[in-house]
PDB file of C-alpha atoms in Angstrom:
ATOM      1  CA  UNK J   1      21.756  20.938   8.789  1.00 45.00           C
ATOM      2  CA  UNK J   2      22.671  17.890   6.801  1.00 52.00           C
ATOM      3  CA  UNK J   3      20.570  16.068   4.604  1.00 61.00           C
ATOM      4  CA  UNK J   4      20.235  12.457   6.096  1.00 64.00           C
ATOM      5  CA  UNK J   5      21.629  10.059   3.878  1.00 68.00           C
ATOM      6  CA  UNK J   6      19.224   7.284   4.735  1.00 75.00           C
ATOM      7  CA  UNK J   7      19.664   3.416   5.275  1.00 84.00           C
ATOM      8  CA  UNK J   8      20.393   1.891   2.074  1.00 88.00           C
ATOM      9  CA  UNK J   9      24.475   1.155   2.681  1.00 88.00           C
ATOM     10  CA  UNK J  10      23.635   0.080   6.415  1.00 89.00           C
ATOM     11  CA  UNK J  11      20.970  -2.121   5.054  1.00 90.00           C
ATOM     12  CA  UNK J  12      23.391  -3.601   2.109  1.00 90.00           C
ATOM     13  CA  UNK J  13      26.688  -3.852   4.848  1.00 90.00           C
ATOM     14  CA  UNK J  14      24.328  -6.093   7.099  1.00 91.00           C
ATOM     15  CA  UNK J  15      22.912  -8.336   3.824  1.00 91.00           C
ATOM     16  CA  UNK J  16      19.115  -7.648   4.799  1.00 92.00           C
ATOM     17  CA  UNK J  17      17.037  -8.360   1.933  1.00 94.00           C
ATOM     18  CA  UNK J  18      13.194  -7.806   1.239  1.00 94.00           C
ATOM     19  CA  UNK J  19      11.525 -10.063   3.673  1.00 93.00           C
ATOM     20  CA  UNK J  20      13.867 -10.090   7.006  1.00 95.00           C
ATOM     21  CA  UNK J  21      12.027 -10.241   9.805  1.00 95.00           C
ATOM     22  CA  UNK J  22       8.873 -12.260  11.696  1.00 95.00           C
ATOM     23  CA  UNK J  23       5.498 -12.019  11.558  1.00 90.00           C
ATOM     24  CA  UNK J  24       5.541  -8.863  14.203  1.00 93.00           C
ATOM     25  CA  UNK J  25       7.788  -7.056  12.422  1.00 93.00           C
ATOM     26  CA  UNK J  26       9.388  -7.203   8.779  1.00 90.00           C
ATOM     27  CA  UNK J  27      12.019  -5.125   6.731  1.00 91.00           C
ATOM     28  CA  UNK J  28      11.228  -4.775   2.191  1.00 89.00           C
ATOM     29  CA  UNK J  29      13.044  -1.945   1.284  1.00 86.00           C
ATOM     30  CA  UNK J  30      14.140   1.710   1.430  1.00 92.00           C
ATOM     31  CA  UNK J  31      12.142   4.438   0.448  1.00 94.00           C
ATOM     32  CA  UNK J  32      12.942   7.427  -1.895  1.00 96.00           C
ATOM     33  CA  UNK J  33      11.758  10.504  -2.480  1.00 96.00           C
ATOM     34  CA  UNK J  34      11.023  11.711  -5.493  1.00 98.00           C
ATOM     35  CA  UNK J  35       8.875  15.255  -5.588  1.00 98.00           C
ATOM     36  CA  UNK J  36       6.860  17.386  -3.388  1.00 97.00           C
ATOM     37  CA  UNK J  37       3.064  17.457  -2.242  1.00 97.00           C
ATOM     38  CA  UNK J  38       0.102  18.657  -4.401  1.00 97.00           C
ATOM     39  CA  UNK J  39      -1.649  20.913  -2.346  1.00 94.00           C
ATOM     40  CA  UNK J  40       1.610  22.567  -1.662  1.00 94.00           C
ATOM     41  CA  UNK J  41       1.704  22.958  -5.257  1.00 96.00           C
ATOM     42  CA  UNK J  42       5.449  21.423  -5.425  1.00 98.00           C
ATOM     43  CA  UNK J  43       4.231  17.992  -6.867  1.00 98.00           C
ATOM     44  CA  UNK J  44       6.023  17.639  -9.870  1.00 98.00           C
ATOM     45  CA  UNK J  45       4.231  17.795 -13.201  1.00 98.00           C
ATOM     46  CA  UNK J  46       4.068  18.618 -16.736  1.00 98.00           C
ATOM     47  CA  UNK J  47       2.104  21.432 -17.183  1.00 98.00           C
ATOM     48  CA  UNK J  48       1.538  24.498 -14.589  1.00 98.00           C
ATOM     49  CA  UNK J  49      -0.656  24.850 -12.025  1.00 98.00           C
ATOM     50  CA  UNK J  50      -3.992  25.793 -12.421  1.00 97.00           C
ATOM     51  CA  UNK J  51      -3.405  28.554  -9.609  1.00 96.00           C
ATOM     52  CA  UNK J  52       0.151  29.181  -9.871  1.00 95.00           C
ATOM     53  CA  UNK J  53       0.818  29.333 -13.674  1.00 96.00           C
ATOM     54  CA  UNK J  54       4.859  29.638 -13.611  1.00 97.00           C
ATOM     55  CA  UNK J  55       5.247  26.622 -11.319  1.00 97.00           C
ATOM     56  CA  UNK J  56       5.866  23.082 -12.477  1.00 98.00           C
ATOM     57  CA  UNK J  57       6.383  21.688  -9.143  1.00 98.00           C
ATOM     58  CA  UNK J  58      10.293  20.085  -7.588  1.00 98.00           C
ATOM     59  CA  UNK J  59      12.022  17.556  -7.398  1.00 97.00           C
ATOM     60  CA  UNK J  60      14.098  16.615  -4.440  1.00 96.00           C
ATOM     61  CA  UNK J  61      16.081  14.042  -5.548  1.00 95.00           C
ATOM     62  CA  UNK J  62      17.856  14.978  -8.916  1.00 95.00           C
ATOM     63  CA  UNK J  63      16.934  11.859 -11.757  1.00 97.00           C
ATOM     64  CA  UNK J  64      20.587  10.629 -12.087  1.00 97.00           C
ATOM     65  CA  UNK J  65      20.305  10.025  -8.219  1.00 95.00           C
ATOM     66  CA  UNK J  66      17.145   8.479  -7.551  1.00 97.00           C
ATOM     67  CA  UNK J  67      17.539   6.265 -10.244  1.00 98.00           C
ATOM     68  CA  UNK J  68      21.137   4.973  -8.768  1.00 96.00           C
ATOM     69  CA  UNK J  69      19.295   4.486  -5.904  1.00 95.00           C
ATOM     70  CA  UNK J  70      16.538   2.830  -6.817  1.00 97.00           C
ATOM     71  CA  UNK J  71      19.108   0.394  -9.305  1.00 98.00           C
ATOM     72  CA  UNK J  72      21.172   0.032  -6.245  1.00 96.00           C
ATOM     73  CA  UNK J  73      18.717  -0.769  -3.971  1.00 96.00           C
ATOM     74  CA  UNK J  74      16.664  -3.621  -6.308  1.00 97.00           C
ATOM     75  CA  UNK J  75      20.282  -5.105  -7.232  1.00 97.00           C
ATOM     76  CA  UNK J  76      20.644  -5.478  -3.271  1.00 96.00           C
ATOM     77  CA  UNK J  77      17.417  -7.468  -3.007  1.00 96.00           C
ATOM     78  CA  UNK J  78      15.781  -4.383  -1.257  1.00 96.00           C
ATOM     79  CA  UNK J  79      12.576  -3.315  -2.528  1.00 96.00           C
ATOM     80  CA  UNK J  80      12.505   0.367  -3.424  1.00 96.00           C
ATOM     81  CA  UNK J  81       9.148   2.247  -2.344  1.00 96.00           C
ATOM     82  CA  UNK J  82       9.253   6.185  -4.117  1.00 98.00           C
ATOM     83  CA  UNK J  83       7.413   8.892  -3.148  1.00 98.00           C
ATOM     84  CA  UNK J  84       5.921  10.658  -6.519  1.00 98.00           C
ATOM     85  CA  UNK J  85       2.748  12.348  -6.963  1.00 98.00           C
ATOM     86  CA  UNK J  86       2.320  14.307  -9.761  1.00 98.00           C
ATOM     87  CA  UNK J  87       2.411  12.790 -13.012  1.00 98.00           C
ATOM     88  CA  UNK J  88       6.344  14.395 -14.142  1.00 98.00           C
ATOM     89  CA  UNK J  89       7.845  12.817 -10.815  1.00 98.00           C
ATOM     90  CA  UNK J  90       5.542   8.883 -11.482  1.00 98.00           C
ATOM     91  CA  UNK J  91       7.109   9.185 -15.042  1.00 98.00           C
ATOM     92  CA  UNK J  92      10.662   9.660 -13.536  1.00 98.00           C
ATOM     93  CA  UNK J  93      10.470   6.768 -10.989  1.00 98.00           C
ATOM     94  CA  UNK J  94       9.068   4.517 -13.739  1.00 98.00           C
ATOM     95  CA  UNK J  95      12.240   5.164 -15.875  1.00 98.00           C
ATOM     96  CA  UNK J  96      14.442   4.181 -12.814  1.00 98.00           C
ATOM     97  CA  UNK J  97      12.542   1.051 -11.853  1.00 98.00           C
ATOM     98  CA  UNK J  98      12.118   0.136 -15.767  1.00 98.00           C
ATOM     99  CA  UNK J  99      16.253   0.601 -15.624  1.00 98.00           C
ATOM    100  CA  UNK J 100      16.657  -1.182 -12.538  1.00 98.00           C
ATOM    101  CA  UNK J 101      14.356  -4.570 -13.945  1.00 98.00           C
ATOM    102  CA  UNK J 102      16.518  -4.254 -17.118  1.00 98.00           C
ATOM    103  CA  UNK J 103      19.608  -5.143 -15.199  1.00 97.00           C
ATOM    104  CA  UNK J 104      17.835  -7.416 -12.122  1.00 97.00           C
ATOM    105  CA  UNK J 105      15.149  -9.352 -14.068  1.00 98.00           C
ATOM    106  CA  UNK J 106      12.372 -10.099 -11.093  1.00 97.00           C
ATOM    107  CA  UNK J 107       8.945 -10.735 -12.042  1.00 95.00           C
ATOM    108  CA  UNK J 108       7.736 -10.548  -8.975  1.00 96.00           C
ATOM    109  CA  UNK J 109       9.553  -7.566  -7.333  1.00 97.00           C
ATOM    110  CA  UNK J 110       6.411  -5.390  -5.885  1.00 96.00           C
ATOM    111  CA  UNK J 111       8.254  -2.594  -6.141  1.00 98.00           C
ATOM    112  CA  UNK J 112       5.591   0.639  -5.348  1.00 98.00           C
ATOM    113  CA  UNK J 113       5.113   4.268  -6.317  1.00 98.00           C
ATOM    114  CA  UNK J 114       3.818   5.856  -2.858  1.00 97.00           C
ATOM    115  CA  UNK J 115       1.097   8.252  -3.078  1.00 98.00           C
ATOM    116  CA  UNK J 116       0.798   8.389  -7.307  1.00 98.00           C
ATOM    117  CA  UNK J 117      -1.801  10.891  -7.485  1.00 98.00           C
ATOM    118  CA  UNK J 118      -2.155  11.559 -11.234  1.00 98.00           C
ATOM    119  CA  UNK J 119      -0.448   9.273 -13.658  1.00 98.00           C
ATOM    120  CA  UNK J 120      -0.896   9.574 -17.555  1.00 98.00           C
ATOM    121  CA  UNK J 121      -2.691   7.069 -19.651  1.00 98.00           C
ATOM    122  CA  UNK J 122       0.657   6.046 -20.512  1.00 98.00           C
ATOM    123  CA  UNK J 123       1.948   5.849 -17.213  1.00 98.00           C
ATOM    124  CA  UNK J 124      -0.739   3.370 -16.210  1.00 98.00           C
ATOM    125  CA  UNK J 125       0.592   1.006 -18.929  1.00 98.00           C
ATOM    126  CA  UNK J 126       3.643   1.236 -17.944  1.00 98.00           C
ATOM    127  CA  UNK J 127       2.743   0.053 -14.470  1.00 98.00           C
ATOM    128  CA  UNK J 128       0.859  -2.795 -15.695  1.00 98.00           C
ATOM    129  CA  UNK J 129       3.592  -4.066 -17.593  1.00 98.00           C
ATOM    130  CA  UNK J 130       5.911  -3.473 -15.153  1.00 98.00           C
ATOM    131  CA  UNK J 131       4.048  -4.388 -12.341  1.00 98.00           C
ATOM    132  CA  UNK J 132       4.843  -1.834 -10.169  1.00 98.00           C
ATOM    133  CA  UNK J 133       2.050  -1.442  -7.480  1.00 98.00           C
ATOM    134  CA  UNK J 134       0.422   2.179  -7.295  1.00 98.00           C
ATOM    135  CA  UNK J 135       0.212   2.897  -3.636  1.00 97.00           C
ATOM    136  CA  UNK J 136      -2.393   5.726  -3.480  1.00 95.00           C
ATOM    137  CA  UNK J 137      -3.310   7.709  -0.567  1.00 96.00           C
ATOM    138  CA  UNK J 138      -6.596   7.458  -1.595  1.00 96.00           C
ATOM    139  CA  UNK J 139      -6.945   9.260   1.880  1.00 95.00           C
ATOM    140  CA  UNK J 140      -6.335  12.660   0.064  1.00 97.00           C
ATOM    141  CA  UNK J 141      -9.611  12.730  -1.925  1.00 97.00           C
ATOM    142  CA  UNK J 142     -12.004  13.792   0.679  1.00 97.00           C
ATOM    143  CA  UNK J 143      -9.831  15.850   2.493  1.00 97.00           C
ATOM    144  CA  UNK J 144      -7.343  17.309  -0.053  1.00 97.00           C
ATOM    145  CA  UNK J 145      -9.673  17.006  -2.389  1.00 97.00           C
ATOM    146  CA  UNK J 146     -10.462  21.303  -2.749  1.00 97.00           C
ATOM    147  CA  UNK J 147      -6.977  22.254  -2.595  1.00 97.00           C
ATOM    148  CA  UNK J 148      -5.927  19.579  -5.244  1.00 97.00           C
ATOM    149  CA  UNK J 149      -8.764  20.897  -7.455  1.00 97.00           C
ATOM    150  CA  UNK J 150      -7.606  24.464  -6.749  1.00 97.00           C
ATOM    151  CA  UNK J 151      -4.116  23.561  -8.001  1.00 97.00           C
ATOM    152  CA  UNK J 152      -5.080  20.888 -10.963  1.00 97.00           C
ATOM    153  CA  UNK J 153      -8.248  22.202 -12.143  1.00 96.00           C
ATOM    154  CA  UNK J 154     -11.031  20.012 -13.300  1.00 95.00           C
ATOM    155  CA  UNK J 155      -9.634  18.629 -16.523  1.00 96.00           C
ATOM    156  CA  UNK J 156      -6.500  16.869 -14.952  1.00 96.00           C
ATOM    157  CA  UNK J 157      -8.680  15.759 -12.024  1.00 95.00           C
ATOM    158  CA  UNK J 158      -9.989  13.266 -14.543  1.00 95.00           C
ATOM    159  CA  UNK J 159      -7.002  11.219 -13.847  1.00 96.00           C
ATOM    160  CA  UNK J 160      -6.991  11.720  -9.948  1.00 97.00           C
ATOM    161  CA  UNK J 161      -6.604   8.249  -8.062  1.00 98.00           C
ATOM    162  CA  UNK J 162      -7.751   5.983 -11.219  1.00 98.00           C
ATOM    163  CA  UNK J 163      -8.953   3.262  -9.007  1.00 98.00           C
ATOM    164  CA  UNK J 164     -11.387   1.880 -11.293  1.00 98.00           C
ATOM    165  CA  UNK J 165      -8.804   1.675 -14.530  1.00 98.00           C
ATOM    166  CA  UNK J 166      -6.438   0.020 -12.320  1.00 98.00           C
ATOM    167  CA  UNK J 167      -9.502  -2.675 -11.365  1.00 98.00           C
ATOM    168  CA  UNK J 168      -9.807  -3.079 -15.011  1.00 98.00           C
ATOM    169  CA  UNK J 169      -6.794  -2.989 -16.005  1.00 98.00           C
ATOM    170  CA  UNK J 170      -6.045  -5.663 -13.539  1.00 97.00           C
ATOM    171  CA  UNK J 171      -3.398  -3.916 -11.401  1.00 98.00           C
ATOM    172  CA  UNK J 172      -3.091  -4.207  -7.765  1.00 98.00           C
ATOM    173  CA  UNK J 173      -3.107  -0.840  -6.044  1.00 98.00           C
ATOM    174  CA  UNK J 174      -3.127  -0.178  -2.495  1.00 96.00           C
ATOM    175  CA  UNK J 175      -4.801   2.506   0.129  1.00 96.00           C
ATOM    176  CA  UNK J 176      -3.527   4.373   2.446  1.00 94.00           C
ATOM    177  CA  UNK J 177      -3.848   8.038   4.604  1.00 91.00           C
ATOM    178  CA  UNK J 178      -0.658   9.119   4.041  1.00 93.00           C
ATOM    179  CA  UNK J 179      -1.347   9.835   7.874  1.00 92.00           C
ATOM    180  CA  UNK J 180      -0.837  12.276   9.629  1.00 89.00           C
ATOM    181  CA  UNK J 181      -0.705  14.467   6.653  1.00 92.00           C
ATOM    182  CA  UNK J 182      -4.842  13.268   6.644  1.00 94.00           C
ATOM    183  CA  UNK J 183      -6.681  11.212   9.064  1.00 94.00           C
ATOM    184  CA  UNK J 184      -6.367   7.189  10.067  1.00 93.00           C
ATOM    185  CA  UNK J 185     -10.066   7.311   9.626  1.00 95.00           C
ATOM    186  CA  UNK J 186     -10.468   4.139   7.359  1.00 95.00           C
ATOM    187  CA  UNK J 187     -13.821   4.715   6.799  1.00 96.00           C
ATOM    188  CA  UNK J 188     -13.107   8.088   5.568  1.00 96.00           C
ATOM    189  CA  UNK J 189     -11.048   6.959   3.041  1.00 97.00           C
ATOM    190  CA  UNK J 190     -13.243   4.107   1.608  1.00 97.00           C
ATOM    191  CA  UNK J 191     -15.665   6.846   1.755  1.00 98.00           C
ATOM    192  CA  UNK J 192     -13.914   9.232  -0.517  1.00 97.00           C
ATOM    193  CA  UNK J 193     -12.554   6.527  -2.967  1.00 98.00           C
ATOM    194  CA  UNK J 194     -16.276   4.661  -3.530  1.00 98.00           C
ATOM    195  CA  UNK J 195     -18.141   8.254  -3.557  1.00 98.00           C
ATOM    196  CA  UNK J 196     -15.182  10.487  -5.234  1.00 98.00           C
ATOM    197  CA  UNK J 197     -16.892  12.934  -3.108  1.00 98.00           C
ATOM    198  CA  UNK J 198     -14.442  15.652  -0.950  1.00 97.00           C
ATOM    199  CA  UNK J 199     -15.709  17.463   2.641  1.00 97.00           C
ATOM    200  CA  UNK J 200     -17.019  20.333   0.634  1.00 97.00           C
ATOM    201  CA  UNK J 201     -18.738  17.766  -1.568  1.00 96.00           C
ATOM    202  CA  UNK J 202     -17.275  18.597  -5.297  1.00 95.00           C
ATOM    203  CA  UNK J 203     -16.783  15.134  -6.986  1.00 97.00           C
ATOM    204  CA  UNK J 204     -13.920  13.777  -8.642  1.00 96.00           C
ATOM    205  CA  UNK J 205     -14.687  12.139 -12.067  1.00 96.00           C
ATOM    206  CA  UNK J 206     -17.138   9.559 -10.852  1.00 96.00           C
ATOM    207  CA  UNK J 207     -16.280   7.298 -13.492  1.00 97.00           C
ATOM    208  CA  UNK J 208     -13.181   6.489 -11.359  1.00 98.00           C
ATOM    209  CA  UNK J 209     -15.272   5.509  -8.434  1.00 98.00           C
ATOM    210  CA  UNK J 210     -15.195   1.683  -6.920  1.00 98.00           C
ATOM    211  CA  UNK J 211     -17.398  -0.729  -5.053  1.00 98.00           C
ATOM    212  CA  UNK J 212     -16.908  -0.535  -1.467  1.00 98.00           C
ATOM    213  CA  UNK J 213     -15.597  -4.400  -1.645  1.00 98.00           C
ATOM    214  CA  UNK J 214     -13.375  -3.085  -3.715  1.00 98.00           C
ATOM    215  CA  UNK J 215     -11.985  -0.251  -1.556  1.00 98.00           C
ATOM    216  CA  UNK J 216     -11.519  -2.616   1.731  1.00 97.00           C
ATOM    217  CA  UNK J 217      -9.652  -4.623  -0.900  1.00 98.00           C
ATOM    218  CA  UNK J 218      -7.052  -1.916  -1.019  1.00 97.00           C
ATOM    219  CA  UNK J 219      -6.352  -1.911   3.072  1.00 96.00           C
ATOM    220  CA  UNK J 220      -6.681  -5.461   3.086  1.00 96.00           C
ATOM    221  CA  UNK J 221      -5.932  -8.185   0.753  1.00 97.00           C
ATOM    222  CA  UNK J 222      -4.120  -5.864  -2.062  1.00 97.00           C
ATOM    223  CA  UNK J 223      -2.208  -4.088   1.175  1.00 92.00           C
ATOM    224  CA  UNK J 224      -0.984  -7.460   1.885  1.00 91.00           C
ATOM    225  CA  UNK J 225       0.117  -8.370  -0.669  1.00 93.00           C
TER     226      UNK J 225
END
């Protein structure tokens, strides 16, 4: 089969920027993929997992070309939205949007990291001064929650969906299911984001936990935005 090459030229050839659209239905970007899922233990990260102990994770998109694309697709007035979850592959697509703002200055570009399960310290920083917008599928907690544990182990699950650094830290993140990899249950995902709790009930460093104003701020005012 061949691997489909995606929108970005089309998008470009018909000068449709972040923003086309009406209120029913708009167009921001292009979305790239970056590395694989967590519980399939094919996130990308930087040290082994916990279960598998000779596996790092992937990466689907080699760096040289994600970052073209993600240059390409800012200098085009598209906003890019990545796919990275583990903290190697959130490290990778912050080097190719910190490249891409070098040579398009936009303050206000809203560019996201989709799904950014478990960012460093450092990476968090980054973000902030960046101001790239951590969309987490917060949606994975309470129903991921075991088999990201099984592959992470409790020490990295410190840095799991940092919700309450990023409230502190003052930067916007957003929720989401990731459905139909989990459920559309809202509820179920404010649930695991304000408790930390998973269905088998193991919690996930409940210093991360928010306010439950603050987790229908993520599918609401933040997800607006």
């Amino acid at each position: 089969l061949l691997e489909f090459p995606g929108y970005l030229d089309e998008l470009k050839t018909l000068g449709i920027q972040a923003g086309f659209g009406n209120d029913r239905l708009r167009i921001y970007g292009t979305k790239f993929m970056c590395d694989g899922s967590m519980s399939g233990w094919t996130a990308a990260l930087y040290e082994p997992y916990a279960n598998e102990p000779d596996e790092l994770g992937i990466t689907v998109t080699s760096k040289e070309e994600l970052t073209t694309g993600i240059v390409d697709a800012h200098q085009a007035g598209l906003r890019p939205v990545t796919h990275a979850i583990g903290d190697r592959a959130i490290d990778i697509v912050l080097d190719a949007i910190e490249k891409a703002l070098e040579q398009r200055p936009d303050p206000d570009h809203r560019m996201s990291i989709e799904h950014c399960s478990l960012p460093t310290e450092e990476a968090i920083e980054r973000m902030k001064r960046l101001g790239v917008l951590p969309s987490s599928s917060v949606g994975f907690i309470y129903e991921l929650g075991p088999a990201h544990l099984l592959g992470l182990g409790p020490e990295r699950l410190r840095r799991y969906f940092p919700h309450k650094t990023y409230l502190e830290k003052g930067i916007i993140s957003v929720g989401n299911s990731d459905w139909f990899v989990t459920s559309g249950n809202i509820a179920q995902q404010i649930y695991g984001v304000v408790t930390r709790k998973c269905y088998t009930g193991e919690v996930f460093e409940r210093k991360q936990a928010i306010a439950v104003i603050d987790a229908l701020s993520l599918y609401t005012i933040n997800g607006a935005y």
